PDB file of C-alpha atoms in Angstrom:
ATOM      1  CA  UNK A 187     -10.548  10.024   6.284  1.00 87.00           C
ATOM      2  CA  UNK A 188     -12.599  12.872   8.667  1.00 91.00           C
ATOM      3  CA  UNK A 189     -16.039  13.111   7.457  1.00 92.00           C
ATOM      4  CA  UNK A 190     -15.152  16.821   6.234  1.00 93.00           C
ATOM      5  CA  UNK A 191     -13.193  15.954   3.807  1.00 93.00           C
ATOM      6  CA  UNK A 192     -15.305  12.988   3.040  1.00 94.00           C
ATOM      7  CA  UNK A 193     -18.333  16.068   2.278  1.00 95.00           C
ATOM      8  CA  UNK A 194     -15.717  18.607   0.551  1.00 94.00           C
ATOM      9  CA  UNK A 195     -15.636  15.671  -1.907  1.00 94.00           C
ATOM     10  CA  UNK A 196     -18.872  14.920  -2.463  1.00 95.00           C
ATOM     11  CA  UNK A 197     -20.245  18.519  -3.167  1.00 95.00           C
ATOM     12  CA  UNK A 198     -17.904  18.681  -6.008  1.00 94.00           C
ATOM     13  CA  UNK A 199     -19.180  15.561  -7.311  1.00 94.00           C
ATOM     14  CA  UNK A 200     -22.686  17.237  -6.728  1.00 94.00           C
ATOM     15  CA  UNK A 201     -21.626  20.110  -7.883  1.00 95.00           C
ATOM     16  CA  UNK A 202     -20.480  19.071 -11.180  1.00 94.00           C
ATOM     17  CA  UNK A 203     -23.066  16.719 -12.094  1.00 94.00           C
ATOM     18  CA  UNK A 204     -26.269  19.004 -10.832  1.00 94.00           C
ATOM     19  CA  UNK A 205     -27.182  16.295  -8.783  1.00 93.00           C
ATOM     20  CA  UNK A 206     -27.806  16.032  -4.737  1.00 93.00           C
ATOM     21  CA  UNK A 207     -27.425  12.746  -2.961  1.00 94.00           C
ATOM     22  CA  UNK A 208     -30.237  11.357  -0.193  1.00 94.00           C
ATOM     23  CA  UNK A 209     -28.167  11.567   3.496  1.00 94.00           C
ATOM     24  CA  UNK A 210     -28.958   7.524   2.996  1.00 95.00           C
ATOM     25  CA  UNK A 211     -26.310   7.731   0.076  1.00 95.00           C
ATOM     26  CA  UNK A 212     -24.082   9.949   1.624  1.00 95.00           C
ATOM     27  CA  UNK A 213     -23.742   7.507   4.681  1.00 95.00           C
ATOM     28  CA  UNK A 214     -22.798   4.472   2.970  1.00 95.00           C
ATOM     29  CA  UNK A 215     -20.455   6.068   0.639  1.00 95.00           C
ATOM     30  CA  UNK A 216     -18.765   7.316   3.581  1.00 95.00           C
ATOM     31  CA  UNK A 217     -18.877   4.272   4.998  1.00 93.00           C
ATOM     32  CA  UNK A 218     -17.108   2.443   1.882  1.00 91.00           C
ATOM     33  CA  UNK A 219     -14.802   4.803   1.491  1.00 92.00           C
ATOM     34  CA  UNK A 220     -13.811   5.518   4.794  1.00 90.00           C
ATOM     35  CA  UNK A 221      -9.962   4.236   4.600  1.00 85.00           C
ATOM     36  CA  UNK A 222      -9.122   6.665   1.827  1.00 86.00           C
ATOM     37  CA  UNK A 223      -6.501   9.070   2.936  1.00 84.00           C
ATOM     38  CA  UNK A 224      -7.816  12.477   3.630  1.00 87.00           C
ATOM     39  CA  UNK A 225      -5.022  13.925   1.214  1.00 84.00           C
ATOM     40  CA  UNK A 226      -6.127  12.006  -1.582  1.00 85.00           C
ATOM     41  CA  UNK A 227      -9.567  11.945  -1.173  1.00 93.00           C
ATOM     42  CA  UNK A 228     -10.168  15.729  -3.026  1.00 92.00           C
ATOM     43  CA  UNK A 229      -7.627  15.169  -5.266  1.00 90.00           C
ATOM     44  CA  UNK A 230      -8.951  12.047  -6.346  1.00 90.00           C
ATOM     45  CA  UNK A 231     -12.449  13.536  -6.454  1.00 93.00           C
ATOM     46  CA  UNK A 232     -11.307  16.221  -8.739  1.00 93.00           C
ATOM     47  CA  UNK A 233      -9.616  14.333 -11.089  1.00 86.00           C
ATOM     48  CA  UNK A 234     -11.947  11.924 -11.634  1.00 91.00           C
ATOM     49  CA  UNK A 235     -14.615  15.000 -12.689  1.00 93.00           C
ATOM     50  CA  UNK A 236     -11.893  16.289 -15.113  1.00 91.00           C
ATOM     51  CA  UNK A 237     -12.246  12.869 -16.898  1.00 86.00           C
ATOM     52  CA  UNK A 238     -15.397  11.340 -16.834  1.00 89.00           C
ATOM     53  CA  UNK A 239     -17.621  11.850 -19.370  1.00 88.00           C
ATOM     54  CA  UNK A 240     -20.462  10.190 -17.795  1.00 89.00           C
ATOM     55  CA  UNK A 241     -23.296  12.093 -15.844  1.00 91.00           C
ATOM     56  CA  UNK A 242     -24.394   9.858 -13.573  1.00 93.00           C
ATOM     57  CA  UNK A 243     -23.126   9.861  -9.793  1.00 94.00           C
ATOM     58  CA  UNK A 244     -20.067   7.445  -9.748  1.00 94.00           C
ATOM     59  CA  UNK A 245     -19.408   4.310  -8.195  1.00 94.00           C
ATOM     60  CA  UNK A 246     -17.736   3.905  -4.750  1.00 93.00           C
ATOM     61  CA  UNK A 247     -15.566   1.588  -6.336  1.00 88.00           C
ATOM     62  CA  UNK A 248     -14.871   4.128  -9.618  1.00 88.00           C
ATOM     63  CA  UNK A 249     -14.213   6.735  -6.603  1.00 93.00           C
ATOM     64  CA  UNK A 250     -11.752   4.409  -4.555  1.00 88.00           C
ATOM     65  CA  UNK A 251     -10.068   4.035  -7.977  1.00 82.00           C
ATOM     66  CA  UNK A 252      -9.155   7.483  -8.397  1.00 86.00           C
ATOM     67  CA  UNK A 253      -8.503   8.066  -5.469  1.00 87.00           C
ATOM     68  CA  UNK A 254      -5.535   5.402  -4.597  1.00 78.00           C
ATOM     69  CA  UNK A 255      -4.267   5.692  -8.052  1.00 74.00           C
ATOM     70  CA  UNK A 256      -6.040   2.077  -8.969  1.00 68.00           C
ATOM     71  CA  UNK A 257      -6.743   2.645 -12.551  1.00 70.00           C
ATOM     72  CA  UNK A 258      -4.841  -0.001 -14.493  1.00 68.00           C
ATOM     73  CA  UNK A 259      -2.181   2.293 -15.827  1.00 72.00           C
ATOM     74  CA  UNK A 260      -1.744   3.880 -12.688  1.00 77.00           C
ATOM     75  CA  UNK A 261      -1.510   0.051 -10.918  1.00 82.00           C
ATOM     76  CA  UNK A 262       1.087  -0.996 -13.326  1.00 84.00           C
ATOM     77  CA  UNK A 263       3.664   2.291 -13.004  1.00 85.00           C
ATOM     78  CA  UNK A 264       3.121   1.630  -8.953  1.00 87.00           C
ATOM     79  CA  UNK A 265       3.886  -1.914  -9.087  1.00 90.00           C
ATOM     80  CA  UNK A 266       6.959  -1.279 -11.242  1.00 90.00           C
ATOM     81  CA  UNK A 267       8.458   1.810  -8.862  1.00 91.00           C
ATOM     82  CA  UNK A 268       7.391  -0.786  -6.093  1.00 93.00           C
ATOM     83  CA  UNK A 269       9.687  -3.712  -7.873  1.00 93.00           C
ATOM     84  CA  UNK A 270      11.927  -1.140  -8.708  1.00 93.00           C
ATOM     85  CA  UNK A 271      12.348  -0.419  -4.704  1.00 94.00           C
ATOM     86  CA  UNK A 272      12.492  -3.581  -3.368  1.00 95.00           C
ATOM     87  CA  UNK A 273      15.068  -4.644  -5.456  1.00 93.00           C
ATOM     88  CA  UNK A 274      17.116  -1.579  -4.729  1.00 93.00           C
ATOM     89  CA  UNK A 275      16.748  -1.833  -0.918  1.00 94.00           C
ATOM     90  CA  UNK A 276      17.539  -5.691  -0.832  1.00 92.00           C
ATOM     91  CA  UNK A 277      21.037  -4.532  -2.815  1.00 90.00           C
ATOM     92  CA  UNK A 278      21.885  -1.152  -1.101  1.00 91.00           C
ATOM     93  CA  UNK A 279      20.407  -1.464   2.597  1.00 91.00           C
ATOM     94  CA  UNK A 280      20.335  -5.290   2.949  1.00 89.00           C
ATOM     95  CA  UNK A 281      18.650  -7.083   5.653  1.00 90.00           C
ATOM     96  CA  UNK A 282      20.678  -5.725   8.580  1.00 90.00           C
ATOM     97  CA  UNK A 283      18.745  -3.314   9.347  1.00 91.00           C
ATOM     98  CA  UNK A 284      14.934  -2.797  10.465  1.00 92.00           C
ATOM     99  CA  UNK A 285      12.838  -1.682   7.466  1.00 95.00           C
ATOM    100  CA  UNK A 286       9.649  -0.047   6.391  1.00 96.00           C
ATOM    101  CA  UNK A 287       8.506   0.923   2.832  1.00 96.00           C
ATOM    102  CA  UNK A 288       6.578   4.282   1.487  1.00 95.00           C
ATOM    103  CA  UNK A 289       4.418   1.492   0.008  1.00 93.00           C
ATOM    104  CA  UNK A 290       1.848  -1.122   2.275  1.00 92.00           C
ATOM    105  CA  UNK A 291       1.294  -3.142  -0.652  1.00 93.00           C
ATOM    106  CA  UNK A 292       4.806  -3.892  -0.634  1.00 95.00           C
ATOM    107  CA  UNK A 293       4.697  -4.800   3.289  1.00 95.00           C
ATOM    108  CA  UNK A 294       2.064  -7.142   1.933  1.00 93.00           C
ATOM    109  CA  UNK A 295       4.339  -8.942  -0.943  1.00 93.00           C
ATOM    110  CA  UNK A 296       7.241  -9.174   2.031  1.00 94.00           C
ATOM    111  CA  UNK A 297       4.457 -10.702   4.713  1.00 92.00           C
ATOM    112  CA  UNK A 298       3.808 -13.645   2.145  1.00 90.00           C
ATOM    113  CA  UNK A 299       6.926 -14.349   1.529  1.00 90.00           C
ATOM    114  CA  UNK A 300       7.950 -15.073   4.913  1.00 89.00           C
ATOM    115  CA  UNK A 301       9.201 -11.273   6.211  1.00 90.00           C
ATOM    116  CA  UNK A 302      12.469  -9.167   5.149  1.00 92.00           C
ATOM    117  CA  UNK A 303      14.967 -11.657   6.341  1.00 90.00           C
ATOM    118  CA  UNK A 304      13.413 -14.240   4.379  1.00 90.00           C
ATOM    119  CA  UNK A 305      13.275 -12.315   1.321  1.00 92.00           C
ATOM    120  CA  UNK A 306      17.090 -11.684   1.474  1.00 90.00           C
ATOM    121  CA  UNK A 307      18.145 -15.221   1.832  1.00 88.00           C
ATOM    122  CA  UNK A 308      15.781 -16.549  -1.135  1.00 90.00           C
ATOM    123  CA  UNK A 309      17.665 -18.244  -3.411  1.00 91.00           C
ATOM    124  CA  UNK A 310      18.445 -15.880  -6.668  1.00 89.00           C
ATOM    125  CA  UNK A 311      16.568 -18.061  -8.910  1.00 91.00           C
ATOM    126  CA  UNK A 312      13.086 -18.165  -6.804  1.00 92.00           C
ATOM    127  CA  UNK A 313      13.308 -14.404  -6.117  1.00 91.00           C
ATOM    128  CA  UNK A 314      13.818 -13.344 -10.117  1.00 92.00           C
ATOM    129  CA  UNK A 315      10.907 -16.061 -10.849  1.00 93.00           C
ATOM    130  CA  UNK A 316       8.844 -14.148  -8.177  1.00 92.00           C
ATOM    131  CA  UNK A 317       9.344 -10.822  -9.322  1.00 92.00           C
ATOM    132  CA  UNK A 318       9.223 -11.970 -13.119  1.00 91.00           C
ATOM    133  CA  UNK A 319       6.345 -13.929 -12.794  1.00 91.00           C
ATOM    134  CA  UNK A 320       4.371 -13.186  -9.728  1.00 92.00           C
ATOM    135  CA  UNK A 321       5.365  -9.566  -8.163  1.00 93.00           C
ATOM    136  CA  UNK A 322       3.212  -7.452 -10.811  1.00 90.00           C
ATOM    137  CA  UNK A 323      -0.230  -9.803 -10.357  1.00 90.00           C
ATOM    138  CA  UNK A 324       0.234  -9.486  -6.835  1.00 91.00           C
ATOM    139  CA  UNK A 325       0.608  -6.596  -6.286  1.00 91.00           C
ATOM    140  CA  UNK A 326      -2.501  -5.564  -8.202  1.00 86.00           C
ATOM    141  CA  UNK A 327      -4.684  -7.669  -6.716  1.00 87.00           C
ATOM    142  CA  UNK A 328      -3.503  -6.314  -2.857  1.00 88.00           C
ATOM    143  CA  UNK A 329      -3.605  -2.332  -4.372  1.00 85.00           C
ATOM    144  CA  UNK A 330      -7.373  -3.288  -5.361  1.00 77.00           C
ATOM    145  CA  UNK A 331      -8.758  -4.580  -2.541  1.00 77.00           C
ATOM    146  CA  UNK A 332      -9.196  -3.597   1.641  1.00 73.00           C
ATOM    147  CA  UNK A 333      -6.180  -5.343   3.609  1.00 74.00           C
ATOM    148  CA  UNK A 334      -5.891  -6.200   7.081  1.00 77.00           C
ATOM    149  CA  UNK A 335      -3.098  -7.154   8.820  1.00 86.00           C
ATOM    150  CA  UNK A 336      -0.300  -5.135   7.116  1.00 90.00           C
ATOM    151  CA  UNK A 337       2.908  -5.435   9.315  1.00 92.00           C
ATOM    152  CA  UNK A 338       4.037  -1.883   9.885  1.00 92.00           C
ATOM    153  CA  UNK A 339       7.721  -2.798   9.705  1.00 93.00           C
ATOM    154  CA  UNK A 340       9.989  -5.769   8.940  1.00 93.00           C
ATOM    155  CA  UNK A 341      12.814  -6.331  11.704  1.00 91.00           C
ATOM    156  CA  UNK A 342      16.400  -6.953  10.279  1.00 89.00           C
ATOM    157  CA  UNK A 343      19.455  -9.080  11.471  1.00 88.00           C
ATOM    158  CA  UNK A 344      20.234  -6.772  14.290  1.00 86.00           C
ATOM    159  CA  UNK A 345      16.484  -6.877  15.594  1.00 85.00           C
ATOM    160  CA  UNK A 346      16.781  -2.554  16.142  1.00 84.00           C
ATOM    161  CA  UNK A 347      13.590  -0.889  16.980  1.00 88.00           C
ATOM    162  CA  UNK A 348      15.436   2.234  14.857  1.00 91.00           C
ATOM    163  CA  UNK A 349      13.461   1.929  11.432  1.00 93.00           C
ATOM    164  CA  UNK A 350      15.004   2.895   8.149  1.00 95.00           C
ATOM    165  CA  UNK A 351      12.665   4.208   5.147  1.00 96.00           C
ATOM    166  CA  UNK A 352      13.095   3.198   2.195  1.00 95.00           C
ATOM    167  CA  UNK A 353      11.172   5.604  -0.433  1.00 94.00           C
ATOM    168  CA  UNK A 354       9.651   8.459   0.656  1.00 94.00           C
ATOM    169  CA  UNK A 355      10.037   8.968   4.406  1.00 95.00           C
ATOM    170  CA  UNK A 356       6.991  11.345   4.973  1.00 93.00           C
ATOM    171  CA  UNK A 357       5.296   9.026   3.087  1.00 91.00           C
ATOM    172  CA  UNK A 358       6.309   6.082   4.948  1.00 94.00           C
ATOM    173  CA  UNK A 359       5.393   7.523   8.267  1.00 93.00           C
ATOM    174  CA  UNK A 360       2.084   8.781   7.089  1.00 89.00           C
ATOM    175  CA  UNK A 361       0.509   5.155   6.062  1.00 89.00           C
ATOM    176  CA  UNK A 362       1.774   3.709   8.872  1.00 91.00           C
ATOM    177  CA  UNK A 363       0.622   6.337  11.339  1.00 89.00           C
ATOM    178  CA  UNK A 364      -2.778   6.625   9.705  1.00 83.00           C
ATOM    179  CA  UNK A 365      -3.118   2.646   9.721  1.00 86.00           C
ATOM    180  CA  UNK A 366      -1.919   2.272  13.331  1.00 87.00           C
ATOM    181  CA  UNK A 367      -4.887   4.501  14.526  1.00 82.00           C
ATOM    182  CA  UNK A 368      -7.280   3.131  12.529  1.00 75.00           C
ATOM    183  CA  UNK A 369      -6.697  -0.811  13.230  1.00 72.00           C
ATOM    184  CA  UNK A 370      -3.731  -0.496  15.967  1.00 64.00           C
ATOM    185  CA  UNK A 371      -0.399  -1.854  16.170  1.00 60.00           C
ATOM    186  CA  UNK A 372      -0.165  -4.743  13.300  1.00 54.00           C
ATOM    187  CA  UNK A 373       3.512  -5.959  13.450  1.00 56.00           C
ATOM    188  CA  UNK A 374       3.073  -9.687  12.838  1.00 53.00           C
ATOM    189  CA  UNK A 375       6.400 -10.110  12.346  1.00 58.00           C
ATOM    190  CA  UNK A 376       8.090 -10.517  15.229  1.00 54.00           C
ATOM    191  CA  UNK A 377      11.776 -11.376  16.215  1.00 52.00           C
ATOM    192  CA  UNK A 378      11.647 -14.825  16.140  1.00 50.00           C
ATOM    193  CA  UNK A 379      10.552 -14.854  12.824  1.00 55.00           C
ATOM    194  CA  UNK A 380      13.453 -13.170  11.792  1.00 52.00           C
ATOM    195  CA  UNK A 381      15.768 -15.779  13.542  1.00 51.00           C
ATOM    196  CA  UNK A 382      13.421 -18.516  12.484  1.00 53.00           C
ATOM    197  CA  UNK A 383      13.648 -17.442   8.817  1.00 51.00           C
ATOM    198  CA  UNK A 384      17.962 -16.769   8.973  1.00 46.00           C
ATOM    199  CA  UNK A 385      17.974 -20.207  10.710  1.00 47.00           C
ATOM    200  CA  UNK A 386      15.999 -22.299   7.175  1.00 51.00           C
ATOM    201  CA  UNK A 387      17.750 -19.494   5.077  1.00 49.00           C
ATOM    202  CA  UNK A 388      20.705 -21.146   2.571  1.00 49.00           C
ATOM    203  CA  UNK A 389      22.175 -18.489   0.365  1.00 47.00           C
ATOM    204  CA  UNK A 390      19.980 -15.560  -1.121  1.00 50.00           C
ATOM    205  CA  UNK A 391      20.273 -12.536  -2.892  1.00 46.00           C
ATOM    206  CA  UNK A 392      21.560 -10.433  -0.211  1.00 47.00           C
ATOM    207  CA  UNK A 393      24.627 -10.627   2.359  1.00 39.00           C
ATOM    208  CA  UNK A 394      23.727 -11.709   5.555  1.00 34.00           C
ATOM    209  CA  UNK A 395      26.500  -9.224   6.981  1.00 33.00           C
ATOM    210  CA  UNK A 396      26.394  -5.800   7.101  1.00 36.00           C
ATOM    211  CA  UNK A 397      28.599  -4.022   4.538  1.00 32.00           C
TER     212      UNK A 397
END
């Protein structure tokens, strides 16, 4: 986020509560809140004025919650449209083809589980356990929290540098635009993972041939 917006912000949380933060405050807010995306920084701002009842000037963390939709009814509708998508992908695009998601948390969920290929040839059983069990929690506790190392796209089978986007494309190419020139390139998957992880792979929930 440009420090412009970062002010915009800030003067209508000023604004509404009649009070005027020291340039000491102003710096480390910016500072913690930094990462937000410029487009929804304001939007964030102004909703959270429309529904707070208290006077006082809010939290950083009460900000960063508004802002990336991280209230826990907001969390839980994101980390089913994120389920939702992943299972959706795995069935209609398959692990052919190079990937990336509207959604870093779900980069995240795909990282840990050993990358896309990996996730297609879990057995059915562990992957329904994991998204029954596991997914939701997960995902929460990525959505809430500062991540590093978020792989900005999961290779498939045929190893193509042409990604497909699964969700939202503008979406998709924002994050991972934004992220890459903030922190640099972050792929840390990288072909030989993908062989690696077809190579210990025995069954799964997707074809390992395109159809």
């Amino acid at each position: 986020m440009i420090l412009e917006t970062f002010l915009q912000g800030m003067t209508i949380v000023e604004t509404v509560l009649f009070k005027q933060m020291t340039k000491q405050q102003i710096d480390i807010y910016f500072k913690l809140l930094e990462d937000v995306p410029d487009k929804n920084f304001v939007s964030g701002i102004t909703r959270l004025m429309q529904e707070r009842v208290y006077t006082n000037i809010p939290s950083p963390a009460e900000i960063r919650n508004y802002c990336l939709e991280n209230r826990e009814n907001d969390l839980l509708v994101r980390a089913s449209e994120a389920k939702i998508k992943l299972k959706n992908a795995l069935c209609q695009i398959g692990t052919y083809e190079t990937v990336a998601f509207d959604d870093p948390v779900l980069h995240l969920l795909i990282r840990d589980l050993g990358g896309w290929c990996k996730v297609g040839t879990m057995p059915e059983k562990n992957f329904e356990d994991f998204m029954k069990f596991k997914f939701e929690k997960l995902y929460i506790a990525y959505a809430t929290r500062q991540n590093t190392n978020i792989p900005t796209k999961f290779y498939g089978i045929n190893h193509s540098e042409n990604i497909v986007y699964i969700g939202n494309e503008q979406k998709a190419i924002a994050w991972i635009t934004n992220y890459v020139s903030k922190r640099g390139q972050d792929n840390i998957e990288t072909k030989a993972d993908v062989i690696n992880s077809l190579l210990e792979g025995k069954g799964g929930i997707t074809c390992l041939v395109k159809s």
